[in-house]
N, CA and C of each residue as an Amber inpcrd file, in Angstrom:
protein
   336
 -30.9630000 -29.8710000 -10.2420000 -32.1300000 -30.1820000 -11.0510000
 -32.3080000 -31.6910000 -11.1980000 -31.2170000 -32.4090000 -11.5600000
 -31.3330000 -33.8510000 -11.7510000 -31.5920000 -34.5720000 -10.4330000
 -30.9840000 -34.0730000  -9.3510000 -31.2180000 -34.6640000  -8.0370000
 -32.6920000 -34.5490000  -7.6640000 -33.2710000 -33.3900000  -7.9360000
 -34.6910000 -33.1730000  -7.6230000 -35.5750000 -34.1070000  -8.4400000
 -35.2660000 -34.2780000  -9.7140000 -36.0470000 -35.1790000 -10.5550000
 -35.9100000 -36.6240000 -10.0900000 -34.7080000 -37.0320000  -9.7310000
 -34.5010000 -38.3860000  -9.2240000 -35.2350000 -38.5940000  -7.8990000
 -35.2200000 -37.5700000  -7.0600000 -35.9350000 -37.6510000  -5.7820000
 -37.4200000 -37.8510000  -6.0340000 -37.9880000 -37.0710000  -6.9230000
 -39.4110000 -37.2200000  -7.2540000 -39.6990000 -38.6110000  -7.8080000
 -38.8410000 -39.0710000  -8.6790000 -39.0180000 -40.3800000  -9.3030000
 -39.0250000 -41.4850000  -8.2530000 -38.0430000 -41.4760000  -7.3570000
 -37.9380000 -42.5410000  -6.3660000 -39.0590000 -42.4740000  -5.3290000
 -39.4280000 -41.2880000  -4.9160000 -40.5250000 -41.1680000  -3.9530000
 -41.8330000 -41.6130000  -4.5920000 -42.0760000 -41.1660000  -5.8100000
 -43.2920000 -41.5810000  -6.5160000 -43.3320000 -43.0830000  -6.7400000
 -42.2140000 -43.6520000  -7.1680000 -42.1500000 -45.0940000  -7.3930000
 -42.3430000 -45.8780000  -6.1050000 -41.7260000 -45.4080000  -5.0270000
 -41.8750000 -46.0890000  -3.7370000 -43.3130000 -46.0020000  -3.2530000
 -43.9500000 -44.8450000  -3.4470000 -45.3450000 -44.6850000  -3.0160000
 -46.2610000 -45.6170000  -3.7960000 -46.0670000 -45.7070000  -5.0930000
 -46.8960000 -46.5940000  -5.9160000 -46.6590000 -48.0510000  -5.5440000
 -45.4010000 -48.4420000  -5.4100000 -45.0910000 -49.8310000  -5.0490000
 -45.6510000 -50.1700000  -3.6690000 -45.4930000 -49.2590000  -2.7260000
 -45.9780000 -49.5140000  -1.3630000 -47.4840000 -49.6140000  -1.2700000
 -48.1780000 -48.7060000  -1.9200000 -49.6430000 -48.7540000  -1.8470000
 -50.1960000 -49.9470000  -2.6030000 -49.5420000 -50.3310000  -3.6920000
 -49.9700000 -51.5260000  -4.4270000 -49.7750000 -52.7700000  -3.5670000
 -48.6430000 -52.8480000  -2.8880000 -48.3820000 -53.9830000  -2.0080000
 -49.4130000 -54.0440000  -0.8790000 -49.7130000 -52.9130000  -0.2660000
 -50.7130000 -52.8730000   0.8130000 -52.0730000 -53.3200000   0.2880000
 -52.4390000 -52.8310000  -0.8970000 -53.7340000 -53.2060000  -1.4820000
 -53.8020000 -54.7030000  -1.7650000 -52.7110000 -55.2720000  -2.2610000
 -52.6970000 -56.7020000  -2.5830000 -52.6050000 -57.5720000  -1.3330000
 -51.8000000 -57.1740000  -0.3730000 -51.5330000 -58.0130000   0.7920000
 -52.5810000 -57.8750000   1.8940000 -53.1880000 -56.7080000   2.0080000
 -54.0910000 -56.4600000   3.1280000 -55.5090000 -56.1310000   2.6660000
 -55.6750000 -54.9310000   2.1320000 -57.0210000 -54.4750000   1.7960000
 -56.9260000 -53.3830000   0.7310000 -57.6420000 -53.5300000  -0.3900000
 -57.5920000 -52.4980000  -1.4300000 -58.0190000 -51.1140000  -0.9210000
 -59.0100000 -51.0540000  -0.0390000 -59.4270000 -49.7400000   0.4760000
 -58.3260000 -49.1080000   1.3160000 -57.6450000 -49.9220000   2.1210000
 -56.5300000 -49.4020000   2.9100000 -55.4260000 -48.8990000   1.9940000
 -55.1540000 -49.6290000   0.9160000 -54.1760000 -49.1690000  -0.0640000
 -54.5680000 -47.8240000  -0.6560000 -55.8690000 -47.6560000  -0.9310000
 -56.3520000 -46.3730000  -1.4520000 -56.1870000 -45.2430000  -0.4510000
 -56.4470000 -45.5440000   0.8040000 -56.2790000 -44.5180000   1.8480000
 -54.8120000 -44.1350000   1.9770000 -53.9450000 -45.1320000   1.9920000
 -52.5020000 -44.8790000   2.0950000 -52.0010000 -44.1080000   0.8750000
 -52.6150000 -44.3390000  -0.2830000 -52.1950000 -43.6550000  -1.5080000
 -52.3780000 -42.1430000  -1.4250000 -53.1900000 -41.6840000  -0.4930000
 -53.4110000 -40.2420000  -0.3890000 -52.3920000 -39.5360000   0.5040000
 -51.4270000 -40.2900000   1.0480000 -50.3760000 -39.6480000   1.8400000
 -49.6620000 -38.6360000   0.9400000 -49.5150000 -37.4200000   1.4070000
 -48.9920000 -36.3630000   0.5260000 -47.4730000 -36.3440000   0.3770000
 -46.8410000 -37.5020000   0.2380000 -45.3790000 -37.5240000   0.1260000
 -44.8820000 -36.7670000  -1.1010000 -45.4950000 -37.0120000  -2.2460000
 -45.0660000 -36.3060000  -3.4580000 -45.3560000 -34.8120000  -3.3530000
 -46.4580000 -34.4710000  -2.6940000 -46.7990000 -33.0610000  -2.5200000
 -45.7750000 -32.3560000  -1.6370000 -45.3730000 -33.0160000  -0.5700000
 -44.3800000 -32.4210000   0.3310000 -43.0860000 -32.1430000  -0.4270000
 -42.6090000 -33.1360000  -1.1510000 -41.3620000 -32.9660000  -1.9000000
 -41.5170000 -31.8820000  -2.9610000 -42.6270000 -31.8990000  -3.6850000
 -42.8530000 -30.8830000  -4.7230000 -42.8930000 -29.4830000  -4.1270000
 -43.5970000 -29.3220000  -3.0100000 -43.6720000 -28.0000000  -2.3730000
 -42.2960000 -27.5340000  -1.8930000 -41.5200000 -28.4390000  -1.3250000
 -40.1710000 -28.0730000  -0.8980000 -39.3010000 -27.6660000  -2.0780000
 -39.3940000 -28.3960000  -3.1700000 -38.5790000 -28.0760000  -4.3460000
 -39.0170000 -26.7530000  -4.9660000 -40.3300000 -26.5670000  -5.1370000
 -40.8220000 -25.2970000  -5.6980000 -40.4490000 -24.1380000  -4.7800000
 -40.6380000 -24.3280000  -3.4780000 -40.3000000 -23.2710000  -2.5250000
 -38.8390000 -22.8980000  -2.5600000 -37.9610000 -23.8960000  -2.6520000
 -36.5280000 -23.5830000  -2.6740000 -36.0930000 -23.0130000  -4.0100000
 -36.7310000 -23.4220000  -5.0900000 -36.3280000 -22.9600000  -6.4200000
 -36.9010000 -21.5980000  -6.7700000 -38.1500000 -21.3450000  -6.3830000
 -38.8330000 -20.1360000  -6.8440000 -39.2890000 -19.2450000  -5.6880000
 -39.3880000 -19.7870000  -4.4920000 -39.7820000 -18.9950000  -3.3400000
 -41.0630000 -19.4940000  -2.6930000 -41.2640000 -19.0390000  -1.4620000
 -42.4170000 -19.5010000  -0.6940000 -43.7520000 -19.0670000  -1.2840000
 -43.8100000 -17.8890000  -1.8830000 -45.0640000 -17.4540000  -2.5160000
 -45.4490000 -18.3860000  -3.6610000 -44.4520000 -18.8260000  -4.4100000
 -44.7190000 -19.7770000  -5.4920000 -45.2020000 -21.1060000  -4.9230000
 -44.6530000 -21.5150000  -3.7880000 -45.1000000 -22.7590000  -3.1520000
 -46.5610000 -22.6450000  -2.7150000 -46.9460000 -21.4740000  -2.2200000
 -48.3480000 -21.2550000  -1.8310000 -49.2370000 -21.3270000  -3.0640000
 -48.8300000 -20.7010000  -4.1630000 -49.6130000 -20.7740000  -5.4030000
 -49.6930000 -22.2180000  -5.9130000 -48.6070000 -22.9450000  -5.7890000
 -48.5800000 -24.3570000  -6.1680000 -49.6120000 -25.1410000  -5.3470000
 -49.6390000 -24.8880000  -4.0380000 -50.5990000 -25.5640000  -3.1550000
 -52.0370000 -25.2070000  -3.5250000 -52.2650000 -23.9560000  -3.8900000
 -53.6080000 -23.5550000  -4.3440000 -53.9850000 -24.3130000  -5.6150000
 -53.0120000 -24.5040000  -6.4980000 -53.2590000 -25.2780000  -7.7100000
 -53.6270000 -26.7170000  -7.3950000 -53.0150000 -27.2640000  -6.3630000
 -53.3580000 -28.6270000  -5.9430000 -54.8150000 -28.6880000  -5.5020000
 -55.2290000 -27.7050000  -4.7200000 -56.6220000 -27.6640000  -4.2540000
 -57.5700000 -27.5890000  -5.4520000 -57.2750000 -26.7060000  -6.3900000
 -58.1240000 -26.5750000  -7.5760000 -58.0630000 -27.8260000  -8.4450000
 -56.9080000 -28.4560000  -8.4900000 -56.7610000 -29.6730000  -9.2740000
 -57.5840000 -30.8360000  -8.7410000 -57.9970000 -30.7330000  -7.4970000
 -58.8470000 -31.7810000  -6.9320000 -60.2420000 -31.7760000  -7.5370000
 -60.6770000 -30.6670000  -8.0840000 -62.0120000 -30.6130000  -8.7000000
 -62.0900000 -31.6000000  -9.8680000 -61.2120000 -31.4880000 -10.8700000
 -61.2770000 -32.4800000 -11.9500000 -60.8910000 -33.8880000 -11.4800000
 -60.0010000 -33.9780000 -10.4770000 -59.6140000 -35.2990000  -9.9940000
 -60.7990000 -36.0250000  -9.3490000 -61.5890000 -35.3200000  -8.5410000
 -62.7610000 -35.9530000  -7.9380000 -63.7450000 -36.4160000  -9.0120000
 -63.9340000 -35.6090000 -10.0380000 -64.8220000 -36.0160000 -11.1310000
 -64.2660000 -37.2720000 -11.8130000 -62.9650000 -37.3070000 -12.0180000
 -62.3140000 -38.4710000 -12.6200000 -62.5380000 -39.7200000 -11.7710000
 -62.2380000 -39.6320000 -10.4750000 -62.2970000 -40.8250000  -9.6400000
 -63.7370000 -41.2980000  -9.4440000 -64.6910000 -40.3680000  -9.3560000
 -66.0910000 -40.7750000  -9.2460000 -66.5760000 -41.4320000 -10.5430000
 -66.0830000 -40.9560000 -11.6740000 -66.4170000 -41.5960000 -12.9440000
 -65.9310000 -43.0460000 -12.9450000 -64.7120000 -43.2510000 -12.5000000
 -64.1600000 -44.6080000 -12.4370000 -64.9710000 -45.4720000 -11.4780000
 -65.2800000 -44.9370000 -10.3020000 -66.0440000 -45.7010000  -9.3110000
 -67.4200000 -46.0830000  -9.8500000 -68.0960000 -45.1400000 -10.4680000
 -69.4660000 -45.3820000 -10.9160000 -69.5650000 -46.2380000 -12.1710000
 -68.5570000 -46.2050000 -13.0260000 -68.6770000 -46.8890000 -14.3110000
 -67.9190000 -48.2160000 -14.4250000 -66.9990000 -48.4830000 -13.5430000
 -66.1770000 -49.6910000 -13.6900000 -67.0080000 -50.9610000 -13.7450000
 -67.9840000 -51.0910000 -12.8610000 -68.7920000 -52.3140000 -12.8420000
 -69.6840000 -52.4300000 -14.0770000 -69.9880000 -51.3130000 -14.6990000
 -70.8720000 -51.3290000 -15.8790000 -70.1160000 -51.5480000 -17.1800000
 -68.9650000 -50.8720000 -17.3370000 -68.2700000 -50.9180000 -18.6300000
 -66.8490000 -51.4470000 -18.5310000 -66.3860000 -51.7790000 -17.3470000
 -65.0370000 -52.2970000 -17.1720000 -64.0480000 -51.2190000 -16.7660000
 -62.9620000 -51.6710000 -16.1790000 -61.9690000 -50.7410000 -15.6430000
 -61.2930000 -49.8990000 -16.7140000 -60.8540000 -50.5220000 -17.7930000
 -60.1160000 -49.7840000 -18.8220000 -60.9670000 -48.6770000 -19.4360000
 -62.2080000 -48.9910000 -19.7840000 -63.0820000 -47.9750000 -20.3820000
 -63.4380000 -46.8880000 -19.3720000 -63.6610000 -47.2660000 -18.1200000
 -64.0050000 -46.2510000 -17.1260000 -62.8010000 -45.3470000 -16.8470000
 -61.5950000 -45.9010000 -16.8790000 -60.4020000 -45.0640000 -16.7250000
 -60.2780000 -44.0730000 -17.8800000 -60.5390000 -44.5410000 -19.0910000
 -60.4680000 -43.6630000 -20.2660000 -61.5130000 -42.5530000 -20.1740000
 -62.7440000 -42.9120000 -19.8070000 -63.7860000 -41.8870000 -19.6690000
 -63.4760000 -40.9420000 -18.5150000 -62.9560000 -41.4960000 -17.4300000
 -62.5740000 -40.6420000 -16.3030000 -61.5100000 -39.6450000 -16.6980000
 -60.5390000 -40.0940000 -17.4850000 -59.4880000 -39.1970000 -17.9560000
 -60.0560000 -38.1170000 -18.8690000 -61.0210000 -38.4860000 -19.6930000
 -61.6890000 -37.5010000 -20.5520000 -62.4230000 -36.4590000 -19.7110000
 -63.1540000 -36.9130000 -18.7040000 -63.8560000 -35.9870000 -17.8040000
 -62.8530000 -35.0640000 -17.1280000 -61.7440000 -35.6390000 -16.6590000
 -60.6980000 -34.8390000 -16.0270000 -60.1790000 -33.7650000 -16.9860000
 -59.8770000 -34.1740000 -18.2120000 -59.3360000 -33.2350000 -19.2090000
 -60.3220000 -32.1120000 -19.5190000 -61.6150000 -32.4260000 -19.5200000
 -62.6250000 -31.3970000 -19.7850000 -62.7660000 -30.4220000 -18.6260000
 -62.4830000 -30.8720000 -17.4110000 -62.6470000 -30.0110000 -16.2420000
 -61.3890000 -29.2370000 -15.8500000 -60.2360000 -29.6180000 -16.3680000
 -59.0060000 -28.8900000 -16.0490000 -59.1050000 -27.4100000 -16.4470000
 -59.6270000 -27.0710000 -17.6340000 -59.7670000 -25.6410000 -17.9560000
 -60.6890000 -24.8980000 -16.9860000 -61.7200000 -25.5750000 -16.4950000
 -62.6100000 -24.9480000 -15.5030000 -61.8360000 -24.6420000 -14.2220000
 -61.0700000 -25.6190000 -13.7490000 -60.2660000 -25.4190000 -12.5530000
 -59.2460000 -24.3080000 -12.7730000 -58.6870000 -24.2610000 -13.9620000
 -57.7190000 -23.2220000 -14.2770000 -58.3500000 -21.8330000 -14.2180000
 -59.5500000 -21.7170000 -14.7410000 -60.2430000 -20.4260000 -14.6860000
 -60.5860000 -20.0260000 -13.2610000 -60.9040000 -21.0050000 -12.4420000
 -61.2100000 -20.7190000 -11.0410000 -59.9940000 -20.2090000 -10.2790000
 -58.8130000 -20.4560000 -10.8040000 -57.5910000 -20.0260000 -10.1140000
 -57.5100000 -18.4990000  -9.9840000 -58.2590000 -17.7890000 -10.7900000
 -58.2780000 -16.3210000 -10.6740000 -58.8560000 -15.8780000  -9.3330000
 -59.6960000 -16.6990000  -8.7480000 -60.4170000 -16.3170000  -7.5420000
 -59.7360000 -16.7940000  -6.2610000 -58.6810000 -17.5520000  -6.4020000
 -58.0160000 -18.1100000  -5.2090000 -56.6750000 -17.4250000  -4.9940000
């Protein structure tokens, strides 16, 4: 259990540090593209699959797909509002939009 948590922590930290470095050193858009590499997803799916079984890993993956609905709303809110109200406020509003849409995504899970 602790090994799995440490693995997630280090992979997540390395991904954040690496994409931040790429964004600062080269191009912010490239950093954003690199940030979508599914490293954390791969590790999470492997851990869920080994701990609970492959069917649970499939359900986990379906949850990821559904979780993209509120995430897209969040990121579009940030993109559209940052220049108007600033990054901090747009992040807060984006998080609010995300929180409001999570129950919708959860209800949609019945159909997937």
